[in-house]
Every structure is written in structure tokens, then in C-alpha cells.
Coordinates of N, CA and C in Angstrom, one line a residue:
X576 N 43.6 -101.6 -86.2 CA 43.3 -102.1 -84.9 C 42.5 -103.4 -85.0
X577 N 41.4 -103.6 -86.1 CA 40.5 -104.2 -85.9 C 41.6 -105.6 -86.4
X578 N 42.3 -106.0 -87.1 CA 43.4 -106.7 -88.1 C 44.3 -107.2 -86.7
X579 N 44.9 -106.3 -85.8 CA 45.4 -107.3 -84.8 C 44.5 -107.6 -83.8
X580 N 43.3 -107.1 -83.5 CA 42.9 -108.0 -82.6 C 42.4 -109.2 -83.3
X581 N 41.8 -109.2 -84.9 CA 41.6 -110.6 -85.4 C 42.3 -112.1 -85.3
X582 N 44.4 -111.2 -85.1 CA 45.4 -111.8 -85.3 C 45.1 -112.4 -83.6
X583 N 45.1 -111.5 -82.3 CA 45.3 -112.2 -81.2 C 44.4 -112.8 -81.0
X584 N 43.1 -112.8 -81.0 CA 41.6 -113.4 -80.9 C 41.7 -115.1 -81.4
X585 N 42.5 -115.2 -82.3 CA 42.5 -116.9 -82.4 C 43.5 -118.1 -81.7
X586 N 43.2 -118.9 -81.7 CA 44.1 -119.9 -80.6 C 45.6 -120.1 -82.1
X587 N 45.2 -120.2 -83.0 CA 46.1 -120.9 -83.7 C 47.2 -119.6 -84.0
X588 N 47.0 -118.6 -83.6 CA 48.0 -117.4 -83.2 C 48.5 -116.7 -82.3
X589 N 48.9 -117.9 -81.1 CA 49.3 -117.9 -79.7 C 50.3 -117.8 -79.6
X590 N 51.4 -118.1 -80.8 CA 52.8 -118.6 -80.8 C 53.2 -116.7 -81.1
X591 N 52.6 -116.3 -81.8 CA 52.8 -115.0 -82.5 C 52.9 -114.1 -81.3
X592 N 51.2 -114.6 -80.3 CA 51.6 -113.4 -79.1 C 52.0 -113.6 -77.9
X593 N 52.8 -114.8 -78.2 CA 53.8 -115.3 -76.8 C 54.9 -114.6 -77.4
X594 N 55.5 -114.4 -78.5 CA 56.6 -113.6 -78.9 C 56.4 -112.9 -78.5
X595 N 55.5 -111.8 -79.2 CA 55.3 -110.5 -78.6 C 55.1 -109.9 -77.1
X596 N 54.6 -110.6 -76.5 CA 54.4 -110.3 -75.1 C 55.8 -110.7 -74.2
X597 N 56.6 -112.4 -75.0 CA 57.8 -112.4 -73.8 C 59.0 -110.8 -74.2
X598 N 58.9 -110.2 -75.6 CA 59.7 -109.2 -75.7 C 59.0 -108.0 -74.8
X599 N 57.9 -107.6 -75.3 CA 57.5 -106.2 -74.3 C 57.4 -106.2 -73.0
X600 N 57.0 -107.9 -72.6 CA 56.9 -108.0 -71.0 C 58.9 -107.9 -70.4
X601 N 59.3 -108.1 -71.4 CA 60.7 -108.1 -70.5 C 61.3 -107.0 -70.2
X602 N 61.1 -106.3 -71.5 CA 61.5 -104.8 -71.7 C 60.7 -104.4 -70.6
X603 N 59.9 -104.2 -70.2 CA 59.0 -103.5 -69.8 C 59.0 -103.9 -68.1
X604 N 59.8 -105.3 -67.8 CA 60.0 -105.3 -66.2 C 61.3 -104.8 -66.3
X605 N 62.3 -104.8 -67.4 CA 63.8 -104.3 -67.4 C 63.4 -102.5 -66.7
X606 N 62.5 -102.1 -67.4 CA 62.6 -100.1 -67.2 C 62.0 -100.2 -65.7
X607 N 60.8 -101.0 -65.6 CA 60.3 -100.8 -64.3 C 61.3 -101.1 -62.7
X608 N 62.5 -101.9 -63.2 CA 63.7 -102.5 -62.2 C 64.5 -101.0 -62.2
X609 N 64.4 -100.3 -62.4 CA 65.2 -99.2 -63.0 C 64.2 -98.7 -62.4
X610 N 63.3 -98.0 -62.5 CA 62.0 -97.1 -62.0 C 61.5 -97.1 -61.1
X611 N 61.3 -98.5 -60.1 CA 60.2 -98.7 -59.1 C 60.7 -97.8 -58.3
X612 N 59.5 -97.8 -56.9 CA 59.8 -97.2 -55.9 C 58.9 -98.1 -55.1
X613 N 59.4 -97.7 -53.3 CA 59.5 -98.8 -52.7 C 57.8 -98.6 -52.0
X614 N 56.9 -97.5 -52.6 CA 55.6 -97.8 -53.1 C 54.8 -98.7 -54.2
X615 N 55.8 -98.5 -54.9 CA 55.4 -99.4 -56.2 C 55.6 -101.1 -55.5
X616 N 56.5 -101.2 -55.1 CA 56.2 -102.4 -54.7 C 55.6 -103.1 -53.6
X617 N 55.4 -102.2 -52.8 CA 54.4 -102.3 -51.8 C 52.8 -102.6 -52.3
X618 N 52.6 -101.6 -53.5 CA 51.3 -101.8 -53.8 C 51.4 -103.4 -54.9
X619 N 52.3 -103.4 -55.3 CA 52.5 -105.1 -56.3 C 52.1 -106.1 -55.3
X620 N 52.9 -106.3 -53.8 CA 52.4 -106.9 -52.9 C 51.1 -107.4 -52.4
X621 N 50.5 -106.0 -52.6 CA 49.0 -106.1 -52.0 C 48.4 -107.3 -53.2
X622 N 49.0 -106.5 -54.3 CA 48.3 -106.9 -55.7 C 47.7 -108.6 -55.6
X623 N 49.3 -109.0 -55.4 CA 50.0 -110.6 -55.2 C 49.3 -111.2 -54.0
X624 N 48.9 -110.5 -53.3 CA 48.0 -111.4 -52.2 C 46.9 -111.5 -52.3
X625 N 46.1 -110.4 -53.2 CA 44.9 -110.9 -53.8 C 44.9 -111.9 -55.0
X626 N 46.0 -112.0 -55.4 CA 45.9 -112.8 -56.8 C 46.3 -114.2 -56.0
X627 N 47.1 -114.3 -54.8 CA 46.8 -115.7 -54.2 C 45.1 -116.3 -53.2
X628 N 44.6 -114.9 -52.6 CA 43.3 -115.1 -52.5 C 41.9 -116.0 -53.5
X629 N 42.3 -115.3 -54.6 CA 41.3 -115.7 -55.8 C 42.1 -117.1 -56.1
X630 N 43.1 -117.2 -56.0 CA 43.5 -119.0 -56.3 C 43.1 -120.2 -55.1
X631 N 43.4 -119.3 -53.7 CA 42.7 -120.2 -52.8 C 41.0 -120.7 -52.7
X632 N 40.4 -119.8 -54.0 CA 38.7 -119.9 -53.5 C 38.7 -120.4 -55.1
X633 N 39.8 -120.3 -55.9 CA 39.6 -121.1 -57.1 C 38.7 -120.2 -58.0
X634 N 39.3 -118.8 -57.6 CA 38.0 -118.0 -58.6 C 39.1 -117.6 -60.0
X635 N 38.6 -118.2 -60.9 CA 39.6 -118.1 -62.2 C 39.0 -116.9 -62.8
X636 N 38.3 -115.8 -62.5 CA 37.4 -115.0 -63.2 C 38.5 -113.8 -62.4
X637 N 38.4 -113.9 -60.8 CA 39.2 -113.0 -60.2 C 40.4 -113.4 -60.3
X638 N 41.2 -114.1 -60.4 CA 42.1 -114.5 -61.2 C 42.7 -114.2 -61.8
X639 N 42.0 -113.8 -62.9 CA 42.9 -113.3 -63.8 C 42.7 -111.7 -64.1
X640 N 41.4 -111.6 -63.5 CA 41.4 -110.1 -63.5 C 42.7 -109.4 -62.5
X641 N 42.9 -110.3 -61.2 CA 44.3 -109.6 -60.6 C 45.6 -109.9 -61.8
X642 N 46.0 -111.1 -62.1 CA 47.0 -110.7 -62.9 C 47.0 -109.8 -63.9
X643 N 46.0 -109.1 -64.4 CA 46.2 -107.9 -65.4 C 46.5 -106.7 -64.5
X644 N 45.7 -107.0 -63.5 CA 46.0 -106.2 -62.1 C 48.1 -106.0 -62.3
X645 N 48.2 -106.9 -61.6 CA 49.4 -107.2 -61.4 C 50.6 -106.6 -62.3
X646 N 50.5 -106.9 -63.6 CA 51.3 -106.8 -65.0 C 51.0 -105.1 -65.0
X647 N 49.8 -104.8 -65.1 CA 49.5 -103.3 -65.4 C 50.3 -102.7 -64.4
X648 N 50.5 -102.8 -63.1 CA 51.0 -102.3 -62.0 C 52.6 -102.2 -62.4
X649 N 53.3 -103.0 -62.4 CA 54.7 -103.2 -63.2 C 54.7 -102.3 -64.3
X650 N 53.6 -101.8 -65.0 CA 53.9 -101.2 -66.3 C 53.7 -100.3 -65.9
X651 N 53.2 -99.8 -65.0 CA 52.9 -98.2 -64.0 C 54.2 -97.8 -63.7
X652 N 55.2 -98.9 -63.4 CA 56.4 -98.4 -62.7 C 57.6 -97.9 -63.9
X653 N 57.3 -97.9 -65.0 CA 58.1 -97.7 -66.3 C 58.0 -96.5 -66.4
X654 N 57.0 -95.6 -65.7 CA 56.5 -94.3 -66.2 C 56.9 -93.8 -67.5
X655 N 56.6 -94.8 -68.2 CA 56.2 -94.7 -69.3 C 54.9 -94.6 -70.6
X656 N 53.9 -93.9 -70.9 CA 53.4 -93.6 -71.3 C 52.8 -94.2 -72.4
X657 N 54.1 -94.7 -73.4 CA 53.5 -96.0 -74.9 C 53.5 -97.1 -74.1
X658 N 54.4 -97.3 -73.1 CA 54.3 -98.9 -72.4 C 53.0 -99.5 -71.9
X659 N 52.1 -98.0 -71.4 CA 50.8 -97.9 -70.5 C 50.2 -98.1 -71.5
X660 N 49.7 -97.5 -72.7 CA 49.1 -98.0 -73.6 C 49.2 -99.0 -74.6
X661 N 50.5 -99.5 -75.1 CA 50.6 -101.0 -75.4 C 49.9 -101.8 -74.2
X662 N 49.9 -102.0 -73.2 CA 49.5 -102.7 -72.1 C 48.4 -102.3 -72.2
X663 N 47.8 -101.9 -72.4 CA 46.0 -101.5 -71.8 C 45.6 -102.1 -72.7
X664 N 46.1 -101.5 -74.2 CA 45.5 -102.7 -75.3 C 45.9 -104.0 -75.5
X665 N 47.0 -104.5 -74.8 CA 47.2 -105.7 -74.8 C 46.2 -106.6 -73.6
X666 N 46.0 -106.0 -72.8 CA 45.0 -106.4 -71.6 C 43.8 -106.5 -72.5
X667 N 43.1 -105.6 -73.0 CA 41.6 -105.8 -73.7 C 41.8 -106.7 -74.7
X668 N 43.0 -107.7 -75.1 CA 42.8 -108.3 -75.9 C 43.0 -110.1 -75.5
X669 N 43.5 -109.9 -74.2 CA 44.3 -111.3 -74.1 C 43.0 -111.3 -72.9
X670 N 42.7 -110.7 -72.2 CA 41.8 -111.1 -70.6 C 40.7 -112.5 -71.6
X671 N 40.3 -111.9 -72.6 CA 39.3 -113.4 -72.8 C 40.3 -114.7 -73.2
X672 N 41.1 -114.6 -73.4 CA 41.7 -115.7 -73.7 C 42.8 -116.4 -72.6
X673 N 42.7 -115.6 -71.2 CA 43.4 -116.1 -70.0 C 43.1 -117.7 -69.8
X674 N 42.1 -117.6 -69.5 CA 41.4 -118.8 -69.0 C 42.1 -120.0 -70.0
X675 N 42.0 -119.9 -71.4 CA 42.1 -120.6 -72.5 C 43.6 -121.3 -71.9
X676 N 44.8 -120.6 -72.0 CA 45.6 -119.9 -71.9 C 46.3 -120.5 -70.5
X677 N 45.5 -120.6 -69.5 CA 45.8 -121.4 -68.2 C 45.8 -122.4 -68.4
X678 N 44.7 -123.2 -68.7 CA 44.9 -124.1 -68.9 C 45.4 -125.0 -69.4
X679 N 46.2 -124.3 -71.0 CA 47.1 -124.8 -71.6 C 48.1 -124.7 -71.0
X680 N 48.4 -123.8 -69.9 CA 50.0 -123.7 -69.5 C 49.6 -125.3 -68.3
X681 N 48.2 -125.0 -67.3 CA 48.5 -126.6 -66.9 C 49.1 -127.6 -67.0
X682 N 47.9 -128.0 -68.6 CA 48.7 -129.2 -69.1 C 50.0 -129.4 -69.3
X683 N 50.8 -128.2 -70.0 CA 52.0 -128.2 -70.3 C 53.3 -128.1 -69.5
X684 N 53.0 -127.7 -68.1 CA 53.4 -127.6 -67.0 C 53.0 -128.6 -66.0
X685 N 52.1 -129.9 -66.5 CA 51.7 -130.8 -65.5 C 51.5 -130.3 -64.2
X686 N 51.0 -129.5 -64.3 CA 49.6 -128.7 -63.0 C 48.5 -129.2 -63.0
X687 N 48.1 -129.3 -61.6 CA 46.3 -129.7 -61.3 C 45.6 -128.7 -61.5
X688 N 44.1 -128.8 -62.1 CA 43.2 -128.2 -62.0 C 42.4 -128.7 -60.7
X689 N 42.8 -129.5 -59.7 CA 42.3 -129.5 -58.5 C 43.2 -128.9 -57.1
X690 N 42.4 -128.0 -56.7 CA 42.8 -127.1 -55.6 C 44.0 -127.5 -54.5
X691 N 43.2 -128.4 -54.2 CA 43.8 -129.4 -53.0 C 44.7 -130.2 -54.0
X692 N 45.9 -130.0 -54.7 CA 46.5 -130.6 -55.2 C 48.0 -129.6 -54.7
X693 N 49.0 -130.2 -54.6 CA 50.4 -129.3 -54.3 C 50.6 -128.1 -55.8
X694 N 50.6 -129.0 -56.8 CA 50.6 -128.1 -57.6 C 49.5 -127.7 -58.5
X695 N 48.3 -127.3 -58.0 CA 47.3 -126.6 -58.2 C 47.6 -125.3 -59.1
X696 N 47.3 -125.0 -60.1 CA 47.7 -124.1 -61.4 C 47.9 -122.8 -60.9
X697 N 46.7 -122.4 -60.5 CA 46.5 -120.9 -59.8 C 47.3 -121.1 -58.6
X698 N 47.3 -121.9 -57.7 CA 48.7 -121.4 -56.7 C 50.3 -121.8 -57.5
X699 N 50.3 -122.3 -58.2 CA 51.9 -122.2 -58.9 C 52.1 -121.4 -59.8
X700 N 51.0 -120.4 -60.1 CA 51.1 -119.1 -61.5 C 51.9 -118.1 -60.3
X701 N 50.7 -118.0 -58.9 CA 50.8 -117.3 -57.9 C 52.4 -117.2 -57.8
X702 N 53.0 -118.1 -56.9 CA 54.1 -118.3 -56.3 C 55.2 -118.0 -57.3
X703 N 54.9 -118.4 -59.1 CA 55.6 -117.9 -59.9 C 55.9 -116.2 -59.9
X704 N 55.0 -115.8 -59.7 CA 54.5 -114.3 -59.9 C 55.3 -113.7 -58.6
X705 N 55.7 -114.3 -57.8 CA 56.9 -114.1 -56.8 C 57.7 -113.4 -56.9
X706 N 58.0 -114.0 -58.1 CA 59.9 -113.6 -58.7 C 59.8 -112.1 -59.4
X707 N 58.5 -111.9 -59.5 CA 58.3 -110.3 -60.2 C 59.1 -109.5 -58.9
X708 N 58.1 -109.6 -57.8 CA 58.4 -108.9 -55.9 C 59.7 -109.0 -56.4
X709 N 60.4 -110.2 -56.3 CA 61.8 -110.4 -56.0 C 62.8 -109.2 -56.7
X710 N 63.2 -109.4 -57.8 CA 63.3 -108.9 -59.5 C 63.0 -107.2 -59.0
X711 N 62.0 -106.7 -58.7 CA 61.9 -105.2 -58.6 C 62.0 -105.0 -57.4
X712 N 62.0 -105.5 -56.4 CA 63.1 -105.3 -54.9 C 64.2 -105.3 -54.9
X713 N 65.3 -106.6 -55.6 CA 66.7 -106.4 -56.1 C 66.6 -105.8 -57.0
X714 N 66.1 -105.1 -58.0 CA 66.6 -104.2 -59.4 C 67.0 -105.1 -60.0
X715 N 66.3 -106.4 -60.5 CA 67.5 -107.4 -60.9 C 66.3 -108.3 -61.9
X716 N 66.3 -108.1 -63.1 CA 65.2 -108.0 -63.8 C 66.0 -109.7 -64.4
X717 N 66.9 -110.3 -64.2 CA 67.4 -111.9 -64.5 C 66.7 -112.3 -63.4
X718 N 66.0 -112.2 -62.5 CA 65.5 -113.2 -61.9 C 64.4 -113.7 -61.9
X719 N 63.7 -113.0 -63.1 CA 62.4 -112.8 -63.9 C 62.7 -113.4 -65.3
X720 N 63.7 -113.0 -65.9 CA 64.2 -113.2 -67.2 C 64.1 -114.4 -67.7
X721 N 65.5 -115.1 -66.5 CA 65.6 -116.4 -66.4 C 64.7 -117.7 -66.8
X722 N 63.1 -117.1 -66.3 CA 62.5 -118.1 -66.1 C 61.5 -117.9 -67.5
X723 N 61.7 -117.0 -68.1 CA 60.6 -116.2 -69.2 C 60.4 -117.8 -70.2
X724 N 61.2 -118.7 -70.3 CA 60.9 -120.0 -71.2 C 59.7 -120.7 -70.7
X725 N 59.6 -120.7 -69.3 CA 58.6 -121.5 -68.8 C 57.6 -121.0 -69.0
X726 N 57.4 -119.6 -69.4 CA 56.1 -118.5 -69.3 C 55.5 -118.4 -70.4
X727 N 56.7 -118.2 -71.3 CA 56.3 -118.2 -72.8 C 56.8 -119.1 -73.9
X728 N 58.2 -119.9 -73.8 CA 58.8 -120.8 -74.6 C 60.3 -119.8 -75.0
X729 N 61.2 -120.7 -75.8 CA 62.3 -120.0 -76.2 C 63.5 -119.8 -75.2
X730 N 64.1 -119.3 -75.5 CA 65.6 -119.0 -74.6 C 65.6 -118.0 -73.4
X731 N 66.1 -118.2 -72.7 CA 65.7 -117.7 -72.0 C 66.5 -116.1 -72.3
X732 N 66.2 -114.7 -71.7 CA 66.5 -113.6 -71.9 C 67.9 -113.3 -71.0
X733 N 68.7 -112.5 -71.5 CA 69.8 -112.0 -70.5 C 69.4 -110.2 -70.2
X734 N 70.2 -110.0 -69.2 CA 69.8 -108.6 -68.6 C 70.4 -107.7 -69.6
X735 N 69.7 -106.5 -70.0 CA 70.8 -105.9 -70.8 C 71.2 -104.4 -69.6
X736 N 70.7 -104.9 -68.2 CA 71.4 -103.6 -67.2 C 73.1 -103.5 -67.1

């Protein structure tokens, strides 16, 4: 345990757990598109309006504690049990390095770190974070898929439903 958190803990092995994460995160909204219920997404909703609250007050701390919010919630809908725990320890290991991590996707996404900007980081994560709603309302886990290059790099994924 101690050997991968050493591996995720550093910046210069980001590329390692964007792989890792765009495969389990996809798998892992694929079973939930399959699984949800129309509680599950109700409570994703709630999730998603808190995680646009904290972007409108610019709180990067609640921020990103809703998006682990968010992700963990989706992984609830897998009822799956190794998924819940890959995810719990993948949350204790990336939450310090969100921040890091935003801001790199700013730059690289030509996003403002100023509020009052149209594309203001934390309201364009938000609005991205849309397509999850969407995706587990249709059962249609390509409309998440699709976009997975922008989130993590690479090609983009096909559905295997």
C-alpha cells in the first residue's frame, strides 16, 4: 500500500494515474448506467448543486470535497463492493492533489482562475460534471465516454453496452 501511494503522491506520476483512473472511472460509470435508480440520481443532483455552490463562492476546498462527493456517489450505484473500495482508496489518495490537478487542467483547458470570468474553472468542471446526470438518466454511459480525452487525455472510450 505504502509503494502506491508513493507512486500517486508525486506530480511526475500523473500520467500513470490518469490511466488508471480514465479505465476504472469508465468501467465504473459503464456498471453504474446499468444499476442506477431514479434515487441514485436524484441524490447525484443534489450532489451537483452543491458542487456548483462551492464554485460560485470560489471555495476550492468544498470543491473538491463535493466532487469526491460526486464520483463516490456513481460508485454507490455499481453496488459493487471492490469498486467502493478501489474508490475510497483512490479518494484518500488524489483529494490532496485535486487542487494541484485543477489547476493544471485550467491551464490546459484555457480556463480562468477568475470567478467572474465565462469560463471560470470550477464552473466549467461543474457544467462538465453534467454529462455524468445525463449519461445515468439515459443509461448511456458514451455520453460521458466521449468526452473522457478532455478529462484525462487519450482516445476517447466506446460503450461496450
Amino acid at each position: 500500500f505504502q509503494e502506491a501511494t508513493d507512486l500517486i503522491a508525486t506530480p511526475e506520476n500523473m500520467d500513470q494515474v490518469r490511466e488508471f483512473r480514465r479505465f476504472f472511472e469508465s468501467d465504473c460509470l459503464r456498471l453504474a448506467c446499468q444499476r442506477r435508480t431514479a434515487q441514485d440520481i436524484a441524490d447525484l443532483k443534489t450532489i451537483w448543486e452543491e458542487m456548483g455552490a462551492a464554485a460560485q463562492q470560489e471555495d476550492y476546498d468544498a470543491f473538491f470535497r463535493v466532487d469526491m462527493d460526486f464520483h463516490d456517489r456513481i460508485c454507490e450505484m455499481t453496488h459493487n463492493e471492490v469498486f467502493q473500495m478501489v474508490n475510497s482508496w483512490l479518494r484518500n489518495l488524489l483529494l490532496p492533489q485535486l487542487k494541484y490537478n485543477t489547476m493544471n487542467y485550467a491551464n490546459v483547458r484555457g480556463c480562468s482562475l477568475d470567478r467572474n470570468a465565462p469560463n471560470y474553472v470550477l464552473r466549467v468542471l461543474t457544467e462538465e460534471h453534467r454529462d455524468y446526470i445525463e449519461a445515468l438518466e439515459q443509461q448511456q454511459p458514451d455520453i460521458v465516454l466521449r468526452n473522457m480525452p478532455r478529462y484525462f487525455g487519450g482516445q476517447a472510450f466506446a460503450s461496450e453496452n
